[in-house]
PDB file of C-alpha atoms in Angstrom:
ATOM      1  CA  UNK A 105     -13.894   7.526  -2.173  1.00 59.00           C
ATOM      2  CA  UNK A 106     -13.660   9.256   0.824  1.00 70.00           C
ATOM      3  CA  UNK A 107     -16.376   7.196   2.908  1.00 78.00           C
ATOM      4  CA  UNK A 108     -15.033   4.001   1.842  1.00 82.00           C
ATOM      5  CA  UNK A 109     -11.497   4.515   3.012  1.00 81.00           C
ATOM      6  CA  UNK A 110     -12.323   5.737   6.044  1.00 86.00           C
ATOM      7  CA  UNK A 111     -14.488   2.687   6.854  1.00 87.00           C
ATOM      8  CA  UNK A 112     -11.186   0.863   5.964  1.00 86.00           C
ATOM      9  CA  UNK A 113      -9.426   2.963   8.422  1.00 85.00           C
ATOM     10  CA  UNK A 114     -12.056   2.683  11.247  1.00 88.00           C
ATOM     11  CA  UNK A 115     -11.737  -1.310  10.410  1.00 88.00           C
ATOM     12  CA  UNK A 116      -8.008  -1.297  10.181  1.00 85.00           C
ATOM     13  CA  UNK A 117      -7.475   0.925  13.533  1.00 87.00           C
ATOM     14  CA  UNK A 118      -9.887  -1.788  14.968  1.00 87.00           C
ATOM     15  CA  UNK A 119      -7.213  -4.325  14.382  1.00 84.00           C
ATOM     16  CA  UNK A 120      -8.473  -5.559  11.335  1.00 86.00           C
ATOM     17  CA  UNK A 121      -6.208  -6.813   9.235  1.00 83.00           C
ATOM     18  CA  UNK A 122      -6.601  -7.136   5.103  1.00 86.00           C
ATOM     19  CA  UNK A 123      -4.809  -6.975   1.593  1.00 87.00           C
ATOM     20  CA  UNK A 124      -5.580  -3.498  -0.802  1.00 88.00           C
ATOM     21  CA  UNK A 125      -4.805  -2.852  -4.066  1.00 88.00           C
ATOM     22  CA  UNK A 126      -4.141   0.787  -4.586  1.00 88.00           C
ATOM     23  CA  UNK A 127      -4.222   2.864  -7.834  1.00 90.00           C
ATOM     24  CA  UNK A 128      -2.518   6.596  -8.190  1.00 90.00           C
ATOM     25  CA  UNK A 129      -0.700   8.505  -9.051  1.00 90.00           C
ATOM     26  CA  UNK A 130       3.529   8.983  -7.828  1.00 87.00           C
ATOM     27  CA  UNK A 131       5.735  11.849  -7.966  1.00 86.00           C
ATOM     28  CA  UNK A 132       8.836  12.639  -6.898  1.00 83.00           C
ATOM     29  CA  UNK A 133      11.502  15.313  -5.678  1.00 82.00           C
ATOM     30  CA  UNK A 134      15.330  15.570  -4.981  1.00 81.00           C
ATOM     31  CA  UNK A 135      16.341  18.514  -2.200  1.00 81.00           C
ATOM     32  CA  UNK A 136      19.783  20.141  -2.798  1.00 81.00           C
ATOM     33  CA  UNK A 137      21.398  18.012  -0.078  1.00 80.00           C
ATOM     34  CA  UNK A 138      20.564  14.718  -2.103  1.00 77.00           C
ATOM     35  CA  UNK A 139      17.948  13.586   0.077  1.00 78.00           C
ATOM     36  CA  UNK A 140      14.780  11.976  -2.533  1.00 78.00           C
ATOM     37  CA  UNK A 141      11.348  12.924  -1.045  1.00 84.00           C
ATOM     38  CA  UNK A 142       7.763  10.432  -2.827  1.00 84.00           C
ATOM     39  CA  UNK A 143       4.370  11.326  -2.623  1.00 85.00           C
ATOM     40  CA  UNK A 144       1.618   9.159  -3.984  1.00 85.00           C
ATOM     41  CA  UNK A 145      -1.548  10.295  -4.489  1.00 86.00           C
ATOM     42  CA  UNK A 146      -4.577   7.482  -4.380  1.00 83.00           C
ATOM     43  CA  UNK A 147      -7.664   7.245  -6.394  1.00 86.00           C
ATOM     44  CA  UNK A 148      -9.036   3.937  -6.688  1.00 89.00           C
ATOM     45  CA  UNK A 149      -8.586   1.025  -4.407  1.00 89.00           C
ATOM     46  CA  UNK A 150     -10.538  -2.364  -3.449  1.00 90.00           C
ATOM     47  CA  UNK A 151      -9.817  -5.242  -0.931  1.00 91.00           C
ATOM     48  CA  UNK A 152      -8.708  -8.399  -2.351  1.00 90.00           C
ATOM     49  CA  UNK A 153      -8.820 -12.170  -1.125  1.00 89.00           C
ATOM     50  CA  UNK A 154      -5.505 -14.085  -0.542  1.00 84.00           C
ATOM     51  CA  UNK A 155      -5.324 -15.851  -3.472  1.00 86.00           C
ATOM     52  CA  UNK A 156      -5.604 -13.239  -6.310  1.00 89.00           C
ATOM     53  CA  UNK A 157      -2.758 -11.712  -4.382  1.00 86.00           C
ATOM     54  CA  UNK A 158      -0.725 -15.088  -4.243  1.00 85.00           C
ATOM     55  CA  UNK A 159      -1.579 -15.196  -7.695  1.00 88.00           C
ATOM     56  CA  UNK A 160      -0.087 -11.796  -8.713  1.00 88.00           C
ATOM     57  CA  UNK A 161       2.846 -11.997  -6.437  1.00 87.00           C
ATOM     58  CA  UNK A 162       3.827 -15.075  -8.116  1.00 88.00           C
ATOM     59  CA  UNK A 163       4.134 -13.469 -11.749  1.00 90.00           C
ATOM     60  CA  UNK A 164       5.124 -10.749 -10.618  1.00 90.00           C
ATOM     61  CA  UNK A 165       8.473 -13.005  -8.744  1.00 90.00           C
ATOM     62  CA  UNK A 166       8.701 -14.762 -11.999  1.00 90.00           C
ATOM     63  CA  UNK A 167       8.936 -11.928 -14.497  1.00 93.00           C
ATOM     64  CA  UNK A 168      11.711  -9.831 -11.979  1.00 92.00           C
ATOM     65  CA  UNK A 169      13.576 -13.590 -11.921  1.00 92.00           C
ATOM     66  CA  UNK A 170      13.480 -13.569 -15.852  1.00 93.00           C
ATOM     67  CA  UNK A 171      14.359  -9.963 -16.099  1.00 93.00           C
ATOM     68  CA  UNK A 172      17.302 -10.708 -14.221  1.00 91.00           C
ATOM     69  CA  UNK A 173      18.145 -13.903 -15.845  1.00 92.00           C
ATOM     70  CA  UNK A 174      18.025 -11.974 -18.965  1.00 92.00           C
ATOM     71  CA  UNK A 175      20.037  -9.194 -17.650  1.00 91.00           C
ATOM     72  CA  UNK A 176      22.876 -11.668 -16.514  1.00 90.00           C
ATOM     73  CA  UNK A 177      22.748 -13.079 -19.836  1.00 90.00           C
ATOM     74  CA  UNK A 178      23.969  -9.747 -21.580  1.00 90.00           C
ATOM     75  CA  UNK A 179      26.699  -8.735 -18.918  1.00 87.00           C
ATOM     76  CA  UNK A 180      29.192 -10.652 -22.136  1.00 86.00           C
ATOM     77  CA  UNK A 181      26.989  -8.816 -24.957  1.00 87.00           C
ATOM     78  CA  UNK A 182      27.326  -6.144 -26.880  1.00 90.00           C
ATOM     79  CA  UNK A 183      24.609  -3.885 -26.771  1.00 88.00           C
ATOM     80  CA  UNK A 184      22.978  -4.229 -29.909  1.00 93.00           C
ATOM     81  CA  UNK A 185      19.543  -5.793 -30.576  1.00 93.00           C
ATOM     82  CA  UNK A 186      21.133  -8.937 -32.728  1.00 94.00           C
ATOM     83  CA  UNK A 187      24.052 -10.103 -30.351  1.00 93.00           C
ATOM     84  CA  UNK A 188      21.486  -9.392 -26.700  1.00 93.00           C
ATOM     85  CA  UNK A 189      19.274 -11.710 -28.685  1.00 93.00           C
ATOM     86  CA  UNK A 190      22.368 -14.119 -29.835  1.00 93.00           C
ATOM     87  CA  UNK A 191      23.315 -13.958 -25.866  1.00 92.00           C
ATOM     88  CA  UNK A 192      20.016 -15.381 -24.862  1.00 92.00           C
ATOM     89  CA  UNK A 193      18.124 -12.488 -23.939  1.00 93.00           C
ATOM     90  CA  UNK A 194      14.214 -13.181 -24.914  1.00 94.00           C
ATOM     91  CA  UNK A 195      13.556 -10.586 -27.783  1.00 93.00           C
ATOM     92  CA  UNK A 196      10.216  -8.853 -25.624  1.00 94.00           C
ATOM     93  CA  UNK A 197      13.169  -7.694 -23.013  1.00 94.00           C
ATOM     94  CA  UNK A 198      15.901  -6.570 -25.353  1.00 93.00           C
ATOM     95  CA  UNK A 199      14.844  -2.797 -25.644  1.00 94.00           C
ATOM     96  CA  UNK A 200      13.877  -2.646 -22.382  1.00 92.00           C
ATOM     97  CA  UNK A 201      17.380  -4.290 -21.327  1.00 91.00           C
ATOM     98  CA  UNK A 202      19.624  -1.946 -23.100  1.00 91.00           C
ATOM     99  CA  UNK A 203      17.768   1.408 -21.503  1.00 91.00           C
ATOM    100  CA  UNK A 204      18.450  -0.811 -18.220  1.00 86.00           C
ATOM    101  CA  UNK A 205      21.843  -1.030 -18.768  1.00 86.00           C
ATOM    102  CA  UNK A 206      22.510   2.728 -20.332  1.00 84.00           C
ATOM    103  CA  UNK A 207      20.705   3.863 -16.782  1.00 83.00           C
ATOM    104  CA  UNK A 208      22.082   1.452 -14.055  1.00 79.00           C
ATOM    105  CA  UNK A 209      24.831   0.108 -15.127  1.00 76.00           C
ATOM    106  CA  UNK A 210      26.387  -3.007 -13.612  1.00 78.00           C
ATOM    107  CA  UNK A 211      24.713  -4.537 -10.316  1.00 79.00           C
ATOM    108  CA  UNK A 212      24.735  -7.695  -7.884  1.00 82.00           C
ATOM    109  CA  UNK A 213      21.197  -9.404  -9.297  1.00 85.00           C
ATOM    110  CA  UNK A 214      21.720 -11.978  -6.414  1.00 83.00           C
ATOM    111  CA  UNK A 215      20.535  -9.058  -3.619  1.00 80.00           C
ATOM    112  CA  UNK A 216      17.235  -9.178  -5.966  1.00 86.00           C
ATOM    113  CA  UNK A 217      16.923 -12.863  -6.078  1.00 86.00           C
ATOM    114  CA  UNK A 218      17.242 -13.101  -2.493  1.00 82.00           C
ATOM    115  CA  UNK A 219      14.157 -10.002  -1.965  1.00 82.00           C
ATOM    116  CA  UNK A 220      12.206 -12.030  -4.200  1.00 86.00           C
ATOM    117  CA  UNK A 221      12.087 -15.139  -2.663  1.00 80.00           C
ATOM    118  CA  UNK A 222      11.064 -13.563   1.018  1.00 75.00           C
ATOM    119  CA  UNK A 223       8.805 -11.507  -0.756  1.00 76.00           C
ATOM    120  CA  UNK A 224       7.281 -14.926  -1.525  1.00 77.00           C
ATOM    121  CA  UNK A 225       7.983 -16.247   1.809  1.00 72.00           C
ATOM    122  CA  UNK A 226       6.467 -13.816   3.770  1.00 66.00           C
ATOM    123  CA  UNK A 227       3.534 -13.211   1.689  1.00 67.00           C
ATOM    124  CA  UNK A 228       2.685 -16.824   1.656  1.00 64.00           C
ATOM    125  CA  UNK A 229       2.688 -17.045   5.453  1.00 58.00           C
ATOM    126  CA  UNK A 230       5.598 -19.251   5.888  1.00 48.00           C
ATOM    127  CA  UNK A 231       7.079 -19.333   9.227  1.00 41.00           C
ATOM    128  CA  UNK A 232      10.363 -18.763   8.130  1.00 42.00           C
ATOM    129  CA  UNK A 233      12.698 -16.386   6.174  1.00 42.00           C
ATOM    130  CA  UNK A 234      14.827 -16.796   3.654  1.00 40.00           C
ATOM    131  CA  UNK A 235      18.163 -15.763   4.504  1.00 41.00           C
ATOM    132  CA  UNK A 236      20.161 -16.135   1.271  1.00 41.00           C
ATOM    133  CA  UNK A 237      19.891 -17.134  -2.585  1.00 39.00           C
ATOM    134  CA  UNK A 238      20.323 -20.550  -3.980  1.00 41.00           C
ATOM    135  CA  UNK A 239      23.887 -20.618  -5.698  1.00 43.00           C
ATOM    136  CA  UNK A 240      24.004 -20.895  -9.464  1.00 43.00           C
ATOM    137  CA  UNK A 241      24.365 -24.310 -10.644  1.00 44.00           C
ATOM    138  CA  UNK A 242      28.284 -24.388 -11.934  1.00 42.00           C
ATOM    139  CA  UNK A 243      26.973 -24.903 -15.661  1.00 42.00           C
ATOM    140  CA  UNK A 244      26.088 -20.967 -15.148  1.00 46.00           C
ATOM    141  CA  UNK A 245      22.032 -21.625 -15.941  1.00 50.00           C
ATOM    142  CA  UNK A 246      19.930 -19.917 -13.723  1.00 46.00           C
ATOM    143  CA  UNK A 247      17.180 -21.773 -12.000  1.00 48.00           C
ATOM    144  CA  UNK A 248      13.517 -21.054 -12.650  1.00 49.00           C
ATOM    145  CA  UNK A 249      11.087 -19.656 -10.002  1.00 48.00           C
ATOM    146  CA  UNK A 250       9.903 -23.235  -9.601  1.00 47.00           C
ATOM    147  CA  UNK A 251      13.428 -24.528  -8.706  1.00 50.00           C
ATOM    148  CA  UNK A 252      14.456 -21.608  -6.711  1.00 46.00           C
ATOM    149  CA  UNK A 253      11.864 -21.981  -4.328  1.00 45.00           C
ATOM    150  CA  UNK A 254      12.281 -25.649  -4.061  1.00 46.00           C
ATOM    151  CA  UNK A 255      15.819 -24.997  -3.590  1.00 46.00           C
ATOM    152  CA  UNK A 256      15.152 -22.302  -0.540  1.00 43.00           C
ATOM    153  CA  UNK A 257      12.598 -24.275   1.327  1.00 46.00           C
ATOM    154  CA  UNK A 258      15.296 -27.252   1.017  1.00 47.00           C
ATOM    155  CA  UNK A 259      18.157 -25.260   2.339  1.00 43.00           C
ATOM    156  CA  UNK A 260      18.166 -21.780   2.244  1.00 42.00           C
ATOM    157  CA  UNK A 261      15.332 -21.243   4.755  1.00 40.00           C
ATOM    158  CA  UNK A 262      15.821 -20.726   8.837  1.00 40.00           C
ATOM    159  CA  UNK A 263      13.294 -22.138  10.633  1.00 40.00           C
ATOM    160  CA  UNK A 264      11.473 -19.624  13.302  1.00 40.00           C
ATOM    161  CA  UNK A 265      10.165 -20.861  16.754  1.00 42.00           C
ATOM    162  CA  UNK A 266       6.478 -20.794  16.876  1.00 52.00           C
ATOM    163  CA  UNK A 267       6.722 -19.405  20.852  1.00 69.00           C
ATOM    164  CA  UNK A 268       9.110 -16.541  20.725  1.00 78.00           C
ATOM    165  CA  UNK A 269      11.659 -16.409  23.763  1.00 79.00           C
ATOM    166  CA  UNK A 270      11.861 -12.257  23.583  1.00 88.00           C
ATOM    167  CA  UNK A 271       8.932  -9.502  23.499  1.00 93.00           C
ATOM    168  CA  UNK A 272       8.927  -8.188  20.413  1.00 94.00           C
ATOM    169  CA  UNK A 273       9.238  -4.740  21.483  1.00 95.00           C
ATOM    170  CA  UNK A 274      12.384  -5.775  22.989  1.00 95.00           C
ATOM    171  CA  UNK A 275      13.870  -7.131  19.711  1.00 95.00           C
ATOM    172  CA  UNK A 276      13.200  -3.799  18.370  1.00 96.00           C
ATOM    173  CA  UNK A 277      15.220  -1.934  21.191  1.00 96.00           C
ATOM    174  CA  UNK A 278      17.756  -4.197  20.874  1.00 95.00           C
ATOM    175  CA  UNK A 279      18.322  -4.626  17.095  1.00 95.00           C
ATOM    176  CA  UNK A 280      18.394  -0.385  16.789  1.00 95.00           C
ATOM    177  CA  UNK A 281      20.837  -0.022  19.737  1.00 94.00           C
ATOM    178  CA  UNK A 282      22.885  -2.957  18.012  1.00 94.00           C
ATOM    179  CA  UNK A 283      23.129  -1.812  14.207  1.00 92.00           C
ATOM    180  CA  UNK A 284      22.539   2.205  14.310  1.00 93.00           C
ATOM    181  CA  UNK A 285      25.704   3.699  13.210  1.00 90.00           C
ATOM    182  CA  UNK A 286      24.165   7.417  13.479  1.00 89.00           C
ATOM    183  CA  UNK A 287      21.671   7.448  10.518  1.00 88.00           C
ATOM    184  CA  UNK A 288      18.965   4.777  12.046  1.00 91.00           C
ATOM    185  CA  UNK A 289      18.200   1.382  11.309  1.00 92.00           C
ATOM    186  CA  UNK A 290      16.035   0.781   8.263  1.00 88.00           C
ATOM    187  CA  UNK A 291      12.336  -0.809   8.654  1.00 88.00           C
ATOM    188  CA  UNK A 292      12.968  -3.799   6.780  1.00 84.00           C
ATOM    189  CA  UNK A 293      15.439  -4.862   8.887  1.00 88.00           C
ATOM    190  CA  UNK A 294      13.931  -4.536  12.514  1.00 92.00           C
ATOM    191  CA  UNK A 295      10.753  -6.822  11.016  1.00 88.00           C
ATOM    192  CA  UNK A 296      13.394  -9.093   9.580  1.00 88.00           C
ATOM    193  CA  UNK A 297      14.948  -9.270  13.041  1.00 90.00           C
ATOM    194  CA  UNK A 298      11.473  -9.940  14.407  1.00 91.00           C
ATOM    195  CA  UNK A 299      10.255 -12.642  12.187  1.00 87.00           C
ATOM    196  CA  UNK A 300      13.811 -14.143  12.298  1.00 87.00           C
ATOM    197  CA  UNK A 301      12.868 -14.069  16.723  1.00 88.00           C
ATOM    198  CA  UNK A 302       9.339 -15.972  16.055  1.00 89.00           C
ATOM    199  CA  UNK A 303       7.367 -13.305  15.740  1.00 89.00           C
ATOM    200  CA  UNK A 304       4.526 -12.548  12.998  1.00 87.00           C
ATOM    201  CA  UNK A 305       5.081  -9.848  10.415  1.00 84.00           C
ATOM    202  CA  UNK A 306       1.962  -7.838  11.614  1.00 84.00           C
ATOM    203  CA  UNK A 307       3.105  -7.760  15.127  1.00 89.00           C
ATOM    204  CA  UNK A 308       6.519  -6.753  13.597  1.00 90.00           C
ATOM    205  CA  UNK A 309       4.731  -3.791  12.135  1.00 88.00           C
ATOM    206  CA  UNK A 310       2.249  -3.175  14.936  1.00 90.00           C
ATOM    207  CA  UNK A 311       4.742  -2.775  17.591  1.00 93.00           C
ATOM    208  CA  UNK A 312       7.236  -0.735  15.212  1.00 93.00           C
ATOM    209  CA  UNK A 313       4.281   1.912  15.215  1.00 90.00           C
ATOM    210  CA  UNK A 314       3.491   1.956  18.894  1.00 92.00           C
ATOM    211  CA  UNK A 315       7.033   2.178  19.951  1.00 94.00           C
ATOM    212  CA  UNK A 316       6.936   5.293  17.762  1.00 91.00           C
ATOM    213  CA  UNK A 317       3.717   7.234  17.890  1.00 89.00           C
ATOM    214  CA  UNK A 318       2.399   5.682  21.534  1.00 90.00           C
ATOM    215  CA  UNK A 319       5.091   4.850  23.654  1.00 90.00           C
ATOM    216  CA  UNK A 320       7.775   7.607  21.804  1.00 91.00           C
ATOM    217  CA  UNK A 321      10.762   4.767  22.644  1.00 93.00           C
ATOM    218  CA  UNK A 322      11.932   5.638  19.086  1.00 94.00           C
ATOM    219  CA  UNK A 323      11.967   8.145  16.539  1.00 93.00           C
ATOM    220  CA  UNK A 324      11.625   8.239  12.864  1.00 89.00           C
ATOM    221  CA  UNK A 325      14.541  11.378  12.129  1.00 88.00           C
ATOM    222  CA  UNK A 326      13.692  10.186   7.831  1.00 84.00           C
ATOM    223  CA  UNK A 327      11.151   8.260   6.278  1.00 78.00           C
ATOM    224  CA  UNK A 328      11.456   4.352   7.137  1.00 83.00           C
ATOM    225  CA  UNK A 329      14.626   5.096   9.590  1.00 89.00           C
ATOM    226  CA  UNK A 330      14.490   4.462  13.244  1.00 93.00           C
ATOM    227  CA  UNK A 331      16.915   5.268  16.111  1.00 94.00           C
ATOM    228  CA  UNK A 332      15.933   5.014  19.986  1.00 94.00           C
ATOM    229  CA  UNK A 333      14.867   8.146  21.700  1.00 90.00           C
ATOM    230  CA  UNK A 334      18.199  10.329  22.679  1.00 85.00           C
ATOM    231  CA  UNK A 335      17.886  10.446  26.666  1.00 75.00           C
TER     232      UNK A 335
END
């Protein structure tokens, strides 16, 4: 395995740029302060072509959108295997469901909509982001993957300039001095705020890592965290 990732390393250092699917193994830990600490360990991987990952990012969007669906469904239920199924909840999700809600507990499913439709914006190269989930139609039904999509590209999607007006490494700077509070600004957000500025995702991610390892602008004090260098 060894010689094979590497040569994916040598290509990926040369600016190549490709979609993996990686197989291992995860564990976890939890320090006395609180703080949750992953490790994954890899063992199998292979490149693969656009479409297979379309493909699988698509049912993968429409099984989390049903999950929810169902799990909206049994907010009024009991839980009990006869009145989750009496709710609507599809019978292959109802043991799963009531772990779900034993473990978590009660939650805002629209934050989850709304990650799973820029998931699929984003992955599908769309030049725009999707800045907030389609309301619920007022008979309470919950649209379908189909119609939510349909819905966003309508009107819940911000178009981006093709020619951005600011260097992206300037977007950066700005959006951590902006939103750090004292614990950093989360990676998600500063390539949200650089696709939302016209820029690509992989130059998002690109200049997130040379700000940080080349030209040491910012620092990474916890995993996926920045804040600008302290003068």
């Amino acid at each position: 395995m060894h010689p094979d990732i590497e040569e994916l390393l040598h290509r990926f250092e040369k600016g190549d740029r490709f979609l993996m699917l990686l197989v291992g193994r995860a564990r976890w830990f939890e320090t006395d302060d609180g703080g949750v600490f992953t490790s994954f360990r890899a063992e199998e991987f292979t490149v693969v072509d656009k479409d297979r990952y379309t493909h699988w990012l698509v049912d993968t969007a429409a099984a989390t959108l049903r999950r929810l669906d169902a799990f909206e469904a049994s907010m009024e239920s009991d839980l009990t295997p006869a009145a989750l199924e009496a709710s609507g909840v599809p019978r292959d999700l109802v043991d799963g469901l009531i772990l779900a809600r034993g473990h978590y507990g009660e939650f805002d499913t629209e934050n989850y909509r709304v990650g799973v439709l820029q998931g699929l914006s984003m992955a599908l190269g769309s030049n725009a982001v999707i800045e907030s989930a389609p309301a619920p139609e007022a008979s309470g039904d919950q649209p379908t993957l189909a119609e939510s999509v349909t819905e966003a590209d309508d009107g819940g999607v911000a178009s981006l300039e093709s020619d951005p007006e600011k260097d992206v490494n300037e977007v950066i700077l700005e959006t951590i001095l902006q939103r750090d509070e004292g614990s950093g600004v989360d990676y998600d957000t500063l390539v949200h705020a650089c696709v939302m500025a016209g820029h690509q995702r992989e130059t998002a991610e690109d200049a997130i890592d040379h700000l940080r390892d080349v030209d040491g602008a910012i620092i990474e004090p916890r995993f996926s965290f920045f804040q600008l260098l302290p003068e």
